[in-house]
CSV table of C-alpha atoms in Angstrom, one decimal:
chain,number,residue,atom,x,y,z
A,125,MET,CA,-31.7,-12.0,10.7
A,126,LEU,CA,-28.6,-10.0,11.3
A,127,LEU,CA,-25.7,-12.1,12.5
A,128,PHE,CA,-22.5,-10.5,13.7
A,129,CYS,CA,-19.7,-13.1,13.8
A,130,GLY,CA,-16.0,-12.7,14.4
A,131,SER,CA,-13.0,-12.9,16.7
A,132,SER,CA,-13.0,-10.9,20.0
A,133,SER,CA,-13.2,-7.5,18.2
A,134,ILE,CA,-16.8,-8.3,17.2
A,135,ARG,CA,-17.8,-7.7,20.8
A,136,GLN,CA,-17.8,-3.9,20.2
A,137,PHE,CA,-21.2,-4.4,18.5
A,138,SER,CA,-23.4,-4.6,21.7
A,139,LEU,CA,-26.7,-4.9,19.8
A,140,ASN,CA,-28.6,-4.2,23.0
A,141,ASN,CA,-31.6,-2.6,21.2
A,142,ALA,CA,-31.3,-4.5,17.9
A,143,ARG,CA,-34.2,-6.7,17.0
A,144,LYS,CA,-33.7,-10.0,15.1
A,145,ALA,CA,-29.9,-9.7,15.6
A,146,GLY,CA,-27.3,-12.0,17.2
A,147,ARG,CA,-23.6,-11.7,18.0
A,148,PHE,CA,-21.2,-14.7,18.1
A,149,SER,CA,-17.7,-14.0,19.4
A,150,PHE,CA,-14.9,-16.6,18.9
A,151,LEU,CA,-11.8,-15.9,21.0
A,152,ALA,CA,-8.6,-16.0,18.9
A,153,ALA,CA,-10.5,-17.1,15.8
A,154,SER,CA,-8.7,-16.8,12.5
A,155,ILE,CA,-9.6,-16.8,8.8
A,156,LEU,CA,-7.3,-19.8,8.2
A,157,GLY,CA,-9.3,-21.7,10.8
A,158,LEU,CA,-12.7,-21.1,9.2
A,159,SER,CA,-12.5,-24.1,6.9
A,160,ASN,CA,-10.1,-26.1,9.0
A,161,LYS,CA,-11.9,-29.3,10.2
A,162,ASN,CA,-9.4,-29.7,12.9
A,163,SER,CA,-9.9,-26.2,14.3
A,164,ALA,CA,-10.3,-26.3,18.1
A,165,ILE,CA,-12.7,-23.4,18.0
A,166,GLN,CA,-14.9,-24.8,15.2
A,167,HIS,CA,-16.1,-21.2,14.4
A,168,GLY,CA,-16.5,-21.9,10.7
A,169,ARG,CA,-18.8,-24.9,11.4
A,170,THR,CA,-20.9,-22.8,13.8
A,171,ILE,CA,-21.3,-20.0,11.3
A,172,LYS,CA,-22.4,-22.4,8.6
A,173,HIS,CA,-25.0,-23.8,10.9
A,174,LEU,CA,-26.3,-20.2,11.3
A,175,ALA,CA,-26.9,-20.1,7.6
A,176,GLU,CA,-29.7,-22.6,8.1
A,177,LEU,CA,-31.7,-20.3,10.3
A,178,PRO,CA,-35.1,-19.4,8.7
A,179,GLY,CA,-35.7,-16.2,6.8
A,180,ASN,CA,-33.3,-13.9,5.1
A,181,ASN,CA,-29.9,-13.7,6.8
A,182,THR,CA,-27.2,-11.1,6.7
A,183,PHE,CA,-23.8,-12.0,8.1
A,184,VAL,CA,-21.4,-9.3,9.3
A,185,LEU,CA,-18.0,-11.0,9.6
A,186,LEU,CA,-14.9,-9.5,11.3
A,187,PHE,CA,-11.9,-11.8,11.1
A,188,GLY,CA,-8.2,-11.3,10.1
A,189,ASN,CA,-6.3,-9.6,12.9
A,190,VAL,CA,-5.2,-12.9,14.3
A,191,ASP,CA,-4.0,-13.9,10.9
A,192,LEU,CA,-2.2,-10.7,9.9
A,193,ASP,CA,-0.1,-10.5,13.0
A,194,PHE,CA,0.1,-13.4,15.4
A,195,ILE,CA,-0.3,-16.4,13.0
A,196,TYR,CA,2.1,-14.7,10.5
A,197,TYR,CA,4.8,-14.1,13.1
A,198,ARG,CA,4.4,-17.5,14.6
A,199,HIS,CA,4.9,-19.1,11.2
A,200,CYS,CA,7.9,-17.0,10.5
A,201,CYS,CA,9.5,-18.0,13.8
A,202,LEU,CA,8.7,-21.7,13.7
A,203,LYS,CA,8.7,-22.5,10.0
A,204,GLY,CA,10.9,-19.8,8.4
A,205,VAL,CA,10.2,-16.4,7.1
A,206,VAL,CA,7.7,-16.0,4.2
A,207,GLU,CA,6.8,-12.9,2.3
A,208,ASP,CA,3.8,-11.2,3.9
A,209,VAL,CA,2.0,-11.1,0.5
A,210,VAL,CA,2.3,-14.9,0.2
A,211,HIS,CA,0.7,-15.3,3.7
A,212,LEU,CA,-2.0,-12.7,2.9
A,213,GLN,CA,-2.9,-14.5,-0.4
A,214,ARG,CA,-3.2,-17.7,1.5
A,215,CYS,CA,-5.7,-16.0,3.8
A,216,ILE,CA,-7.6,-14.5,0.9
A,217,SER,CA,-8.0,-18.0,-0.7
A,218,ALA,CA,-9.2,-19.5,2.5
A,219,TYR,CA,-11.7,-16.7,3.2
A,220,LYS,CA,-13.0,-16.8,-0.4
A,221,ALA,CA,-13.6,-20.6,-0.2
A,222,PHE,CA,-15.4,-20.3,3.1
A,223,LEU,CA,-17.6,-17.4,2.0
A,224,GLU,CA,-18.6,-19.2,-1.2
A,225,ASP,CA,-19.5,-22.3,0.9
A,226,LEU,CA,-21.5,-20.1,3.3
A,227,LEU,CA,-23.6,-18.7,0.4
A,228,LEU,CA,-24.1,-22.2,-1.0
A,229,LYS,CA,-25.2,-23.5,2.4
A,230,GLY,CA,-28.0,-20.9,2.6
A,231,GLN,CA,-29.0,-21.5,-1.0
A,232,GLU,CA,-29.3,-25.2,-0.4
A,233,ARG,CA,-31.8,-24.5,2.3
A,234,GLY,CA,-33.7,-22.0,0.2
A,235,ARG,CA,-32.5,-19.1,2.3
A,236,SER,CA,-31.5,-15.7,1.1
A,237,CYS,CA,-28.0,-14.8,2.4
A,238,LYS,CA,-25.8,-11.7,2.2
A,239,ILE,CA,-22.4,-11.2,3.7
A,240,CYS,CA,-20.7,-8.0,4.9
A,241,VAL,CA,-17.0,-8.6,5.3
A,242,LEU,CA,-15.3,-6.2,7.6
A,243,ALA,CA,-11.7,-5.8,6.8
A,244,PRO,CA,-9.3,-6.2,9.8
A,245,GLN,CA,-8.8,-3.2,12.0
A,246,ALA,CA,-5.4,-1.6,12.3
A,247,SER,CA,-3.2,-2.9,15.1
A,248,PRO,CA,-2.6,-0.6,18.1
A,249,ILE,CA,0.5,-2.5,19.3
A,250,ARG,CA,3.3,0.0,19.7
A,251,ASP,CA,6.9,-0.8,18.8
A,252,GLU,CA,8.0,-0.7,22.5
A,253,VAL,CA,5.7,-3.5,23.5
A,254,PHE,CA,5.6,-5.5,20.2
A,255,VAL,CA,7.9,-8.3,21.3
A,256,GLU,CA,6.2,-8.9,24.6
A,257,VAL,CA,2.6,-8.7,23.3
A,258,THR,CA,3.3,-10.8,20.2
A,259,SER,CA,5.2,-13.4,22.1
A,260,ARG,CA,2.3,-13.9,24.4
A,261,GLN,CA,-0.4,-13.9,21.7
A,262,ALA,CA,1.5,-16.0,19.2
A,263,LYS,CA,2.8,-18.4,21.9
A,264,VAL,CA,6.4,-18.0,20.7
A,265,GLY,CA,9.4,-17.1,22.9
A,266,ARG,CA,10.4,-13.5,23.2
A,267,GLU,CA,13.9,-14.1,21.9
A,268,ALA,CA,12.5,-15.7,18.7
A,269,ILE,CA,10.3,-12.6,18.1
A,270,ARG,CA,13.2,-10.3,18.9
A,271,LYS,CA,15.5,-12.1,16.4
A,272,LEU,CA,12.7,-11.9,13.8
A,273,GLY,CA,13.1,-8.2,13.8
A,274,ASP,CA,16.7,-8.7,12.4
A,275,ARG,CA,15.3,-10.4,9.3
A,276,ILE,CA,12.1,-8.6,8.5
A,277,ASP,CA,10.5,-5.2,9.2
A,278,VAL,CA,8.2,-5.6,12.2
A,279,SER,CA,7.8,-1.9,12.9
A,280,HIS,CA,4.3,-0.6,13.6
A,281,SER,CA,4.3,1.3,10.3
A,282,ALA,CA,5.0,-1.9,8.4
A,283,ARG,CA,2.2,-3.8,10.3
A,284,LEU,CA,-0.2,-1.0,9.5
A,285,ALA,CA,0.8,-1.1,5.8
A,286,ARG,CA,0.1,-4.8,5.8
A,287,THR,CA,-3.4,-4.2,7.1
A,288,ARG,CA,-4.0,-1.7,4.3
A,289,MET,CA,-2.7,-4.2,1.7
A,290,PHE,CA,-4.9,-6.9,3.0
A,291,ALA,CA,-8.0,-4.7,2.9
A,292,ASP,CA,-7.1,-3.8,-0.7
A,293,MET,CA,-6.9,-7.5,-1.5
A,294,LEU,CA,-10.3,-8.2,0.1
A,295,GLU,CA,-11.9,-5.5,-2.0
A,296,ARG,CA,-10.3,-6.8,-5.2
A,297,ASP,CA,-10.7,-10.6,-4.7
A,298,ILE,CA,-13.6,-11.2,-2.2
A,299,ALA,CA,-16.5,-8.9,-3.2
A,300,LEU,CA,-19.1,-10.8,-5.2
A,301,ARG,CA,-21.9,-8.7,-6.8
A,302,ASP,CA,-24.4,-7.8,-4.1
A,303,LEU,CA,-23.9,-11.0,-2.2
A,304,ILE,CA,-20.6,-10.2,-0.6
A,305,ARG,CA,-19.5,-6.7,0.1
A,306,VAL,CA,-16.3,-5.5,1.8
A,307,PHE,CA,-16.2,-2.6,4.3
A,308,ARG,CA,-13.1,-1.0,5.9
A,309,ILE,CA,-12.2,1.7,8.4
A,310,ASP,CA,-8.4,1.6,8.0
A,311,GLY,CA,-8.7,4.9,6.1
A,312,GLU,CA,-9.9,6.5,9.3
A,313,MET,CA,-7.6,4.6,11.6
A,314,ILE,CA,-4.3,5.3,9.8
A,315,GLY,CA,-3.3,8.9,9.2
A,316,PRO,CA,-1.6,10.4,6.1
A,317,ASP,CA,1.8,9.8,7.8
A,318,GLY,CA,1.2,6.1,8.0
A,319,ALA,CA,0.8,6.1,11.8
A,320,LEU,CA,-2.2,5.1,13.8
A,321,VAL,CA,-4.5,8.0,14.7
A,322,ASP,CA,-4.2,8.7,18.4
A,323,ARG,CA,-7.9,8.2,19.3
A,324,PHE,CA,-7.7,4.6,18.2
A,325,TYR,CA,-5.0,3.7,20.8
A,326,PRO,CA,-6.4,1.7,23.8
A,327,LYS,CA,-6.0,3.0,27.3
A,328,LEU,CA,-3.7,0.1,28.3
A,329,LEU,CA,-0.3,-0.1,26.7
A,330,MET,CA,-0.4,-4.0,26.5
A,331,GLU,CA,-3.9,-4.2,24.9
A,332,HIS,CA,-3.8,-5.6,21.4
A,333,HIS,CA,-7.3,-4.4,20.5
A,334,ALA,CA,-7.9,-0.8,19.2
A,335,ASN,CA,-10.1,1.5,21.2
A,336,PRO,CA,-13.5,-0.2,20.8
A,337,LEU,CA,-15.5,3.0,21.4
A,338,GLU,CA,-13.7,4.7,18.4
A,339,THR,CA,-13.7,1.7,16.1
A,340,HIS,CA,-17.4,1.2,16.7
A,341,LYS,CA,-18.2,4.8,15.7
A,342,SER,CA,-16.2,4.2,12.5
A,343,TRP,CA,-18.0,0.9,11.7
A,344,ARG,CA,-21.4,2.5,12.3
A,345,ARG,CA,-20.6,5.1,9.7
A,346,ALA,CA,-19.1,2.6,7.3
A,347,LEU,CA,-22.2,0.4,7.5
A,348,SER,CA,-24.8,3.1,7.7
A,349,ASP,CA,-26.0,2.7,4.1
A,350,GLU,CA,-26.0,-1.1,4.3
A,351,LEU,CA,-27.6,-2.0,7.6
A,352,ASP,CA,-30.9,-0.5,8.9
A,353,ILE,CA,-29.8,-0.5,12.5
A,354,PHE,CA,-27.0,2.0,11.6
A,355,HIS,CA,-29.0,4.3,9.2
A,356,ARG,CA,-29.2,7.1,11.8
A,357,PHE,CA,-25.4,7.3,11.8
A,358,ARG,CA,-25.1,8.3,8.1
A,359,PRO,CA,-22.8,11.2,7.7
A,360,ALA,CA,-24.6,14.5,7.1
A,361,ALA,CA,-24.9,15.4,3.4
A,362,THR,CA,-22.7,18.1,2.1
A,363,PRO,CA,-24.9,21.1,0.9
A,364,ASP,CA,-24.8,21.7,-2.8
A,365,MET,CA,-22.5,24.4,-3.9
A,366,PRO,CA,-24.4,27.5,-5.2
A,367,LEU,CA,-24.6,27.7,-9.0
A,368,ALA,CA,-22.3,30.1,-10.7
A,369,PRO,CA,-24.0,33.1,-12.3
A,370,ALA,CA,-24.8,32.7,-16.0
A,371,ALA,CA,-22.3,34.3,-18.3
A,372,ALA,CA,-23.5,37.6,-19.8
């Protein structure tokens, strides 16, 4: 069975016509909360239960945006500034431990299990609304967020760079043979100038999710070789270049 699990961004996968597929969305769910027994959401526990379903299961997991921005900035405001790489490594360690437990859970039940880890999408939160949106989502006062900008770089370009760095870390530290594969679309979302490509901005200025119509197109292409339901979205093959004439 094909199981799509993630924070609210996973809802872009409608799966209306997909057979033997399910989607499980957990509002405001984080990577750090996956193995937290005190998590109010209990999303990690739910996903582990899904590993007990009969047959061969493939998980498609999309987590991390909550961790990269809102949890990070909340921590910096309430507990003191930490280097972003330290925070990201903590997320990587938590994710890796959870994924290994998930694989083990399936193996204990005699189930075949594969995991497709989708790297977090690039944030569309513009600089002019960063304080207001982050304050609301991180549940921290606006003044605290505003003052944070005096100590660390909270610009959109810095936040996008952090997303890229985390995707690099996922590819390096999470992938495990053919059992865990990492997929990413930040290369499409972030342009050569380090800015978010215009088509990924949402219609509403205060929306913290990227345009789901555009991200879904990118994910379909990224997953087209891995998942049967997206095979028809494979990029067209580039015709072979004509052979050069033989030397006389």
